[in-house]
Short mmCIF file of C-alpha atoms in Angstrom, two decimals:
data_model
loop_
_atom_site.label_atom_id
_atom_site.label_comp_id
_atom_site.label_asym_id
_atom_site.label_seq_id
_atom_site.Cartn_x
_atom_site.Cartn_y
_atom_site.Cartn_z
CA MET A 10 88.27 65.33 -61.33
CA GLY A 11 90.47 62.39 -60.18
CA GLN A 12 89.65 58.59 -59.98
CA GLN A 13 89.43 59.24 -56.13
CA GLY A 14 86.72 61.59 -56.33
CA LEU A 15 84.76 59.98 -59.15
CA CYS A 16 84.46 56.77 -56.54
CA ARG A 17 83.38 59.05 -53.89
CA LEU A 18 80.98 60.62 -56.40
CA MET A 19 79.69 57.30 -57.57
CA LEU A 20 79.07 55.88 -54.05
CA ARG A 21 77.12 58.46 -53.04
CA PHE A 22 75.12 58.53 -56.35
CA ASN A 23 74.44 54.52 -55.74
CA LEU A 24 73.41 55.52 -52.13
CA TYR A 25 70.63 57.96 -53.43
CA LYS A 26 69.61 55.90 -55.60
CA ARG A 27 69.28 52.76 -53.13
CA THR A 28 67.51 55.12 -50.87
CA ASN A 29 64.90 56.29 -53.37
CA ILE A 30 64.28 52.20 -54.38
CA ILE A 31 63.74 51.44 -50.19
CA LEU A 32 61.52 54.39 -49.81
CA GLN A 33 59.21 53.29 -52.89
CA HIS A 34 59.20 49.67 -51.62
CA LEU A 35 57.95 51.01 -47.97
CA LYS A 36 55.65 53.11 -49.76
CA MET A 37 54.30 50.16 -51.80
CA SER A 38 54.18 47.65 -49.15
CA GLN A 39 52.15 50.16 -46.83
CA ARG A 40 49.99 50.55 -49.49
CA THR A 41 49.45 46.72 -50.91
CA ASP A 42 46.92 45.01 -48.85
CA ALA A 43 48.00 46.83 -45.82
CA ALA A 44 44.65 46.34 -44.24
CA ALA A 45 44.83 42.58 -44.22
CA GLU A 46 48.17 42.70 -42.22
CA VAL A 47 45.94 42.50 -39.15
CA LEU A 48 42.23 41.66 -38.72
CA LEU A 49 39.96 43.55 -36.00
CA GLU A 50 36.77 41.98 -35.48
CA ARG A 51 33.74 42.21 -33.05
CA LYS A 52 32.87 38.48 -32.11
CA GLY A 53 30.31 37.79 -29.49
CA CYS A 54 31.35 40.01 -26.17
CA ALA A 55 34.87 40.68 -27.44
CA GLY A 56 36.87 42.34 -29.73
CA VAL A 57 39.37 40.08 -31.40
CA ILE A 58 42.89 41.32 -33.18
CA THR A 59 44.69 38.47 -35.23
CA LEU A 60 48.08 39.57 -36.21
CA ASN A 61 47.92 38.28 -39.99
CA ARG A 62 51.23 37.84 -41.23
CA PRO A 63 51.85 34.17 -40.84
CA ARG A 64 54.21 33.88 -43.81
CA PHE A 65 56.73 36.30 -41.95
CA LEU A 66 55.63 35.09 -38.09
CA ASN A 67 53.20 37.57 -37.55
CA THR A 68 56.13 40.55 -37.28
CA LEU A 69 54.58 43.70 -36.91
CA THR A 70 54.86 46.71 -39.21
CA LEU A 71 53.85 50.48 -38.41
CA ASN A 72 50.61 50.08 -40.30
CA MET A 73 49.71 47.06 -37.68
CA VAL A 74 50.29 48.92 -34.82
CA GLN A 75 48.71 52.16 -35.97
CA GLN A 76 45.70 50.01 -36.69
CA VAL A 77 45.42 48.00 -33.21
CA TYR A 78 46.36 50.96 -31.39
CA ALA A 79 43.42 52.97 -32.88
CA GLN A 80 40.78 49.93 -32.47
CA LEU A 81 42.02 49.28 -28.70
CA LYS A 82 40.90 52.76 -28.00
CA LYS A 83 37.44 52.38 -29.62
CA TRP A 84 36.55 48.96 -27.86
CA GLU A 85 38.07 50.41 -24.55
CA GLN A 86 35.14 52.83 -24.77
CA ASP A 87 32.69 50.50 -26.31
CA PRO A 88 29.78 49.09 -23.78
CA GLU A 89 29.42 46.47 -25.74
CA THR A 90 32.75 45.14 -25.88
CA PHE A 91 33.72 43.54 -22.72
CA LEU A 92 37.29 41.92 -23.29
CA ILE A 93 39.69 42.13 -25.84
CA ILE A 94 41.68 38.90 -27.47
CA ILE A 95 44.72 39.13 -29.26
CA LYS A 96 46.08 36.39 -31.25
CA GLY A 97 48.40 35.27 -34.11
CA ALA A 98 47.52 33.72 -37.52
CA GLY A 99 48.93 30.11 -38.12
CA GLU A 100 50.44 27.91 -35.82
CA LYS A 101 53.85 29.09 -35.87
CA ALA A 102 53.94 32.07 -34.40
CA PHE A 103 52.02 34.57 -32.09
CA CYS A 104 54.34 37.78 -32.88
CA ALA A 105 58.23 37.43 -33.74
CA GLY A 106 58.72 40.82 -32.97
CA GLY A 107 59.13 43.94 -35.18
CA ASP A 108 59.67 43.72 -39.12
CA ILE A 109 63.15 43.75 -38.67
CA ARG A 110 63.79 44.14 -42.36
CA ALA A 111 61.84 46.96 -42.59
CA VAL A 112 63.54 48.77 -39.71
CA SER A 113 67.00 47.72 -41.03
CA GLU A 114 66.46 49.10 -44.40
CA ALA A 115 64.52 52.45 -42.78
CA ARG A 116 67.50 53.24 -40.32
CA ASN A 117 69.77 53.68 -43.15
CA THR A 118 67.50 55.71 -45.33
CA ASN A 119 64.33 57.03 -43.39
CA GLN A 120 65.25 58.20 -39.89
CA GLU A 121 61.68 59.52 -39.68
CA MET A 122 59.86 56.50 -40.12
CA LEU A 123 61.96 54.82 -37.43
CA ARG A 124 60.91 57.75 -35.00
CA VAL A 125 57.46 57.05 -36.00
CA PHE A 126 57.44 53.28 -35.54
CA PHE A 127 59.32 53.14 -32.17
CA ARG A 128 57.10 56.09 -30.58
CA ASP A 129 53.80 54.29 -31.95
CA GLU A 130 55.01 50.79 -30.62
CA TYR A 131 55.87 51.99 -27.17
CA ILE A 132 52.36 54.04 -27.11
CA LEU A 133 50.40 50.85 -28.00
CA ASN A 134 52.29 49.22 -25.39
CA ASN A 135 51.41 51.44 -22.80
CA ALA A 136 47.71 51.50 -24.03
CA ILE A 137 47.46 47.73 -23.44
CA ASP A 138 49.01 48.25 -19.95
CA SER A 139 46.50 51.03 -19.09
CA CYS A 140 43.52 49.28 -21.12
CA GLN A 141 40.46 49.30 -19.06
CA LYS A 142 39.19 46.00 -20.47
CA PRO A 143 40.50 42.93 -19.79
CA TYR A 144 43.03 41.83 -22.20
CA ILE A 145 44.12 38.34 -23.09
CA ALA A 146 47.19 37.58 -25.39
CA LEU A 147 46.98 33.83 -26.79
CA ILE A 148 50.52 33.50 -26.74
CA HIS A 149 51.01 29.95 -28.96
CA GLY A 150 54.19 29.56 -30.92
CA ILE A 151 56.98 32.21 -31.24
CA THR A 152 56.61 35.24 -28.91
CA MET A 153 59.96 37.45 -29.13
CA GLY A 154 60.75 41.13 -28.94
CA GLY A 155 57.61 43.26 -30.12
CA GLY A 156 55.52 40.23 -29.69
CA ALA A 157 56.34 40.63 -25.92
CA GLY A 158 55.13 44.03 -26.05
CA VAL A 159 51.73 43.43 -27.27
CA SER A 160 51.30 40.42 -25.10
CA VAL A 161 53.00 40.82 -21.30
CA HIS A 162 51.89 44.41 -20.58
CA GLY A 163 47.96 42.74 -20.80
CA HIS A 164 46.07 41.26 -18.08
CA PHE A 165 46.18 37.79 -19.10
CA ARG A 166 48.76 35.83 -21.23
CA VAL A 167 48.03 32.15 -22.18
CA ALA A 168 51.14 29.96 -23.28
CA THR A 169 50.83 26.52 -24.93
CA GLU A 170 53.39 23.66 -25.27
CA LYS A 171 54.47 25.14 -28.60
CA SER A 172 55.18 28.54 -26.91
CA VAL A 173 58.62 30.31 -27.43
CA PHE A 174 59.71 33.24 -25.80
CA ALA A 175 62.66 35.24 -26.10
CA MET A 176 64.23 38.60 -26.16
CA PRO A 177 67.26 38.22 -28.63
CA GLU A 178 67.90 42.11 -29.17
CA THR A 179 71.47 41.99 -27.71
CA ALA A 180 72.57 39.84 -30.81
CA ILE A 181 71.11 42.16 -33.27
CA GLY A 182 72.80 45.63 -31.89
CA LEU A 183 69.75 46.63 -29.97
CA PHE A 184 68.21 46.05 -26.79
CA PRO A 185 64.72 44.33 -24.99
CA ASP A 186 62.55 47.15 -25.24
CA VAL A 187 58.82 47.51 -25.56
CA GLY A 188 58.85 47.59 -21.98
CA GLY A 189 61.60 45.18 -21.33
CA GLY A 190 63.13 47.25 -18.93
CA TYR A 191 60.05 47.07 -16.90
CA PHE A 192 59.17 43.59 -16.95
CA LEU A 193 62.20 41.33 -16.94
CA PRO A 194 63.74 42.90 -13.81
CA ARG A 195 60.47 42.04 -12.39
CA LEU A 196 60.61 38.44 -13.12
CA GLN A 197 62.07 36.00 -10.44
CA GLY A 198 65.79 36.85 -9.03
CA LYS A 199 67.85 37.89 -11.78
CA LEU A 200 65.88 35.42 -14.55
CA GLY A 201 65.30 38.70 -16.36
CA TYR A 202 68.76 39.94 -16.68
CA PHE A 203 69.84 36.43 -17.61
CA LEU A 204 67.31 36.30 -20.35
CA ALA A 205 68.26 39.64 -21.86
CA LEU A 206 71.64 39.43 -21.84
CA THR A 207 71.89 35.90 -23.22
CA GLY A 208 68.40 35.77 -25.15
CA PHE A 209 67.70 32.36 -23.74
CA ARG A 210 64.86 30.69 -25.54
CA LEU A 211 61.88 29.59 -22.66
CA LYS A 212 59.71 26.87 -24.24
CA GLY A 213 56.37 25.17 -23.20
CA ARG A 214 55.12 25.41 -19.89
CA ASP A 215 58.29 27.24 -18.93
CA VAL A 216 56.89 30.23 -20.29
CA TYR A 217 54.21 30.30 -17.77
CA THR A 218 56.68 29.16 -14.85
CA ALA A 219 58.84 31.89 -15.30
CA GLY A 220 56.35 34.50 -15.18
CA ILE A 221 55.73 35.70 -18.85
CA ALA A 222 52.24 33.63 -19.34
CA THR A 223 49.35 33.96 -16.39
CA HIS A 224 48.00 30.64 -18.14
CA PHE A 225 48.87 27.64 -19.48
CA VAL A 226 46.70 25.76 -21.76
CA ASP A 227 47.09 22.84 -24.59
CA PHE A 228 47.18 23.74 -27.77
CA GLU A 229 44.53 21.68 -29.00
CA LYS A 230 41.99 23.43 -26.50
CA LEU A 231 43.09 26.59 -27.48
CA GLY A 232 40.20 26.97 -29.67
CA MET A 233 37.43 26.01 -27.22
CA LEU A 234 39.06 28.13 -24.55
CA GLU A 235 38.39 31.20 -27.36
CA GLU A 236 35.00 30.35 -27.75
CA ASP A 237 34.03 29.64 -24.52
CA LEU A 238 35.41 33.36 -23.97
CA LEU A 239 33.50 34.54 -26.77
CA ALA A 240 30.25 33.15 -25.24
CA LEU A 241 30.35 34.79 -21.86
CA LYS A 242 27.42 36.93 -21.39
CA SER A 243 28.66 40.60 -19.96
CA PRO A 244 31.60 39.01 -18.09
CA SER A 245 33.70 40.78 -15.44
CA LYS A 246 37.21 40.28 -15.10
CA GLU A 247 36.87 37.38 -12.41
CA ASN A 248 34.60 35.75 -14.68
CA ILE A 249 37.05 35.71 -17.36
CA ALA A 250 39.65 34.37 -14.80
CA ASP A 251 37.45 31.90 -13.95
CA VAL A 252 37.36 30.22 -17.27
CA LEU A 253 40.81 30.58 -17.95
CA GLU A 254 41.73 28.99 -14.70
CA THR A 255 39.33 26.21 -15.47
CA TYR A 256 41.59 25.57 -18.66
CA HIS A 257 44.52 25.88 -16.91
CA ALA A 258 43.91 23.50 -14.18
CA LYS A 259 42.66 20.87 -16.82
CA SER A 260 46.26 20.85 -18.76
CA LYS A 261 48.71 18.51 -17.69
CA ILE A 262 51.29 18.68 -20.47
CA GLY A 263 54.50 19.47 -18.83
CA GLN A 264 53.33 19.48 -15.63
CA ASP A 265 55.66 17.16 -13.96
CA LYS A 266 58.84 18.55 -15.78
CA PRO A 267 60.95 20.86 -13.80
CA PHE A 268 61.51 24.43 -14.75
CA VAL A 269 64.28 24.42 -17.32
CA LEU A 270 66.71 26.83 -15.35
CA GLU A 271 65.52 25.62 -11.77
CA GLU A 272 69.07 23.76 -11.09
CA HIS A 273 70.73 26.80 -12.15
CA MET A 274 68.73 29.65 -10.71
CA ASP A 275 70.88 30.28 -7.50
CA LYS A 276 74.22 30.46 -9.80
CA ILE A 277 72.22 32.63 -12.32
CA ASN A 278 71.04 35.21 -9.30
CA SER A 279 74.82 35.10 -8.24
CA TRP A 280 76.14 35.57 -11.53
CA PHE A 281 73.76 38.37 -12.83
CA SER A 282 73.69 40.59 -9.64
CA ALA A 283 76.60 42.40 -10.72
CA ASN A 284 76.43 45.75 -11.51
CA THR A 285 78.80 45.50 -14.79
CA VAL A 286 78.94 43.09 -17.85
CA GLU A 287 82.73 42.74 -17.34
CA GLN A 288 82.07 41.35 -13.99
CA ILE A 289 79.29 39.12 -14.97
CA VAL A 290 81.67 37.63 -17.37
CA ASP A 291 84.35 37.30 -14.82
CA ASN A 292 81.80 35.43 -12.41
CA LEU A 293 80.91 33.18 -15.56
CA GLN A 294 84.91 32.48 -16.17
CA GLN A 295 85.30 31.94 -12.20
CA ASP A 296 82.63 29.43 -12.02
CA GLY A 297 83.72 27.23 -14.82
CA SER A 298 80.67 24.91 -14.97
CA SER A 299 79.67 23.66 -18.43
CA PHE A 300 76.33 25.79 -17.94
CA ALA A 301 78.62 28.96 -17.01
CA LEU A 302 80.76 28.58 -20.02
CA GLU A 303 78.12 27.85 -22.47
CA GLN A 304 76.48 31.31 -21.43
CA LEU A 305 79.86 32.72 -21.42
CA LYS A 306 80.13 31.78 -25.30
CA VAL A 307 76.60 33.04 -26.00
CA ILE A 308 77.28 36.39 -24.23
CA ASN A 309 80.76 36.81 -26.20
CA LYS A 310 78.72 36.82 -29.16
CA MET A 311 76.44 39.43 -28.32
CA SER A 312 77.06 43.15 -29.37
CA PRO A 313 79.20 44.47 -26.46
CA THR A 314 77.45 47.95 -26.51
CA SER A 315 74.03 46.34 -26.22
CA LEU A 316 74.93 44.08 -23.36
CA LYS A 317 76.24 47.57 -21.46
CA ILE A 318 73.20 49.45 -22.46
CA THR A 319 70.96 46.36 -21.50
CA LEU A 320 72.06 46.08 -18.28
CA ARG A 321 72.06 50.05 -17.55
CA GLN A 322 68.41 49.72 -18.93
CA LEU A 323 67.15 46.69 -16.72
CA MET A 324 68.95 48.15 -13.55
CA GLU A 325 67.28 51.64 -14.30
CA GLY A 326 63.90 50.29 -15.29
CA SER A 327 63.71 47.93 -11.88
CA SER A 328 62.55 51.19 -9.99
CA LYS A 329 60.64 53.12 -12.63
CA THR A 330 56.95 53.08 -14.08
CA LEU A 331 56.13 51.62 -17.33
CA PRO A 332 55.43 55.14 -18.93
CA GLU A 333 59.02 55.89 -17.47
CA VAL A 334 60.53 52.68 -19.01
CA LEU A 335 59.07 53.31 -22.04
CA THR A 336 60.18 56.91 -22.56
CA MET A 337 64.08 55.85 -21.57
CA GLU A 338 63.43 53.34 -24.15
CA TYR A 339 62.32 55.55 -26.87
CA ARG A 340 65.45 57.67 -26.49
CA LEU A 341 67.52 54.52 -26.25
CA SER A 342 66.25 53.41 -29.51
CA GLN A 343 66.96 56.85 -31.35
CA ALA A 344 70.24 56.89 -30.03
CA CYS A 345 70.98 53.58 -31.29
CA MET A 346 69.83 53.94 -34.54
CA ALA A 347 71.48 57.47 -34.96
CA MET A 348 74.90 55.51 -33.94
CA THR A 349 74.22 52.93 -36.46
CA LEU A 350 73.47 55.82 -39.45
CA VAL A 351 76.78 57.52 -38.48
CA LYS A 352 78.80 54.17 -38.80
CA ALA A 353 77.47 53.27 -42.00
CA LEU A 354 77.84 56.84 -43.66
CA GLY A 355 81.23 56.55 -42.44
CA GLN A 356 81.99 53.62 -44.30
CA ILE A 357 80.17 54.58 -47.69
CA LEU A 358 81.83 58.09 -47.59
CA LYS A 359 85.31 56.75 -46.51
CA PRO A 360 87.97 57.91 -49.24
CA SER A 361 89.41 54.96 -51.28
CA GLY A 362 92.54 53.64 -49.79
CA GLU A 363 91.69 53.69 -46.35
CA GLY A 364 91.44 50.46 -44.20
CA SER A 365 87.93 48.85 -44.33
#
């Protein structure tokens, strides 16, 4: 065997070793204190879900998704459970999305895990949308990607002055999934297209003004709000809405500040009405304003493929139901993962001497 063949054999052997190490790591992480990743409790009249990975910004694992779904369906059928509250442990994040590290490792080694993770996550998103009990997400702190999926499809979403919302997937070679193709094009004007393609971050009351949250409450009052909701006796959806509205009306933080994108919305609506990414880029270049050029700089850093997929996703999703969008997004997720795997294998198995 020549030196070139030996090098290729060693690369394959090292890939095999790495695959096994990662799979063992994933299995161990699923076994080790997995139940503590999410807390599922009955309190008062409510079922309370606490995403319990504060060190990792409460990012979602497959185990968490599966536990939440199973308990959600039980509470939905329980006559003593009148509402469901979901929140994040700690003060930094509600949920910063899916566990990117596990997904990134698995897409090179374990395609079956990826299929199950995306499938079960989207099934949970749909279950939240169709839940027969009032579902309240306390989206304090970072709420991104998968965190949007377990909040925006519910009846009520409560933001605070520390809320940070974004869909940053185009920066990592993906697209804004978890139903992003459904809720983003339904925001005012072309705001959802802008958020999806640029990953722009909304903060504080702007999360409410944009339509992501249904209510805004001062963080220091969030605990009191939860206590008042838990103390309700056999509440109707209207009773719950009244409590939320009372707290919302009392909040004054950021009330006098205009929406962060207010002065730019007319231009955003114009720029992002284009049917192609190339035309959007051209619109930004032709405008030439500092804000336009800033967004152009951001878009130029994104994955070109992700930008094109995302634009088409939102255009298609604007006229589809949520189940139809989630089906489309599942197919897209698997296509993106397969494309990444093919590229990775191509680099690993490339004969020595070829360009890098």
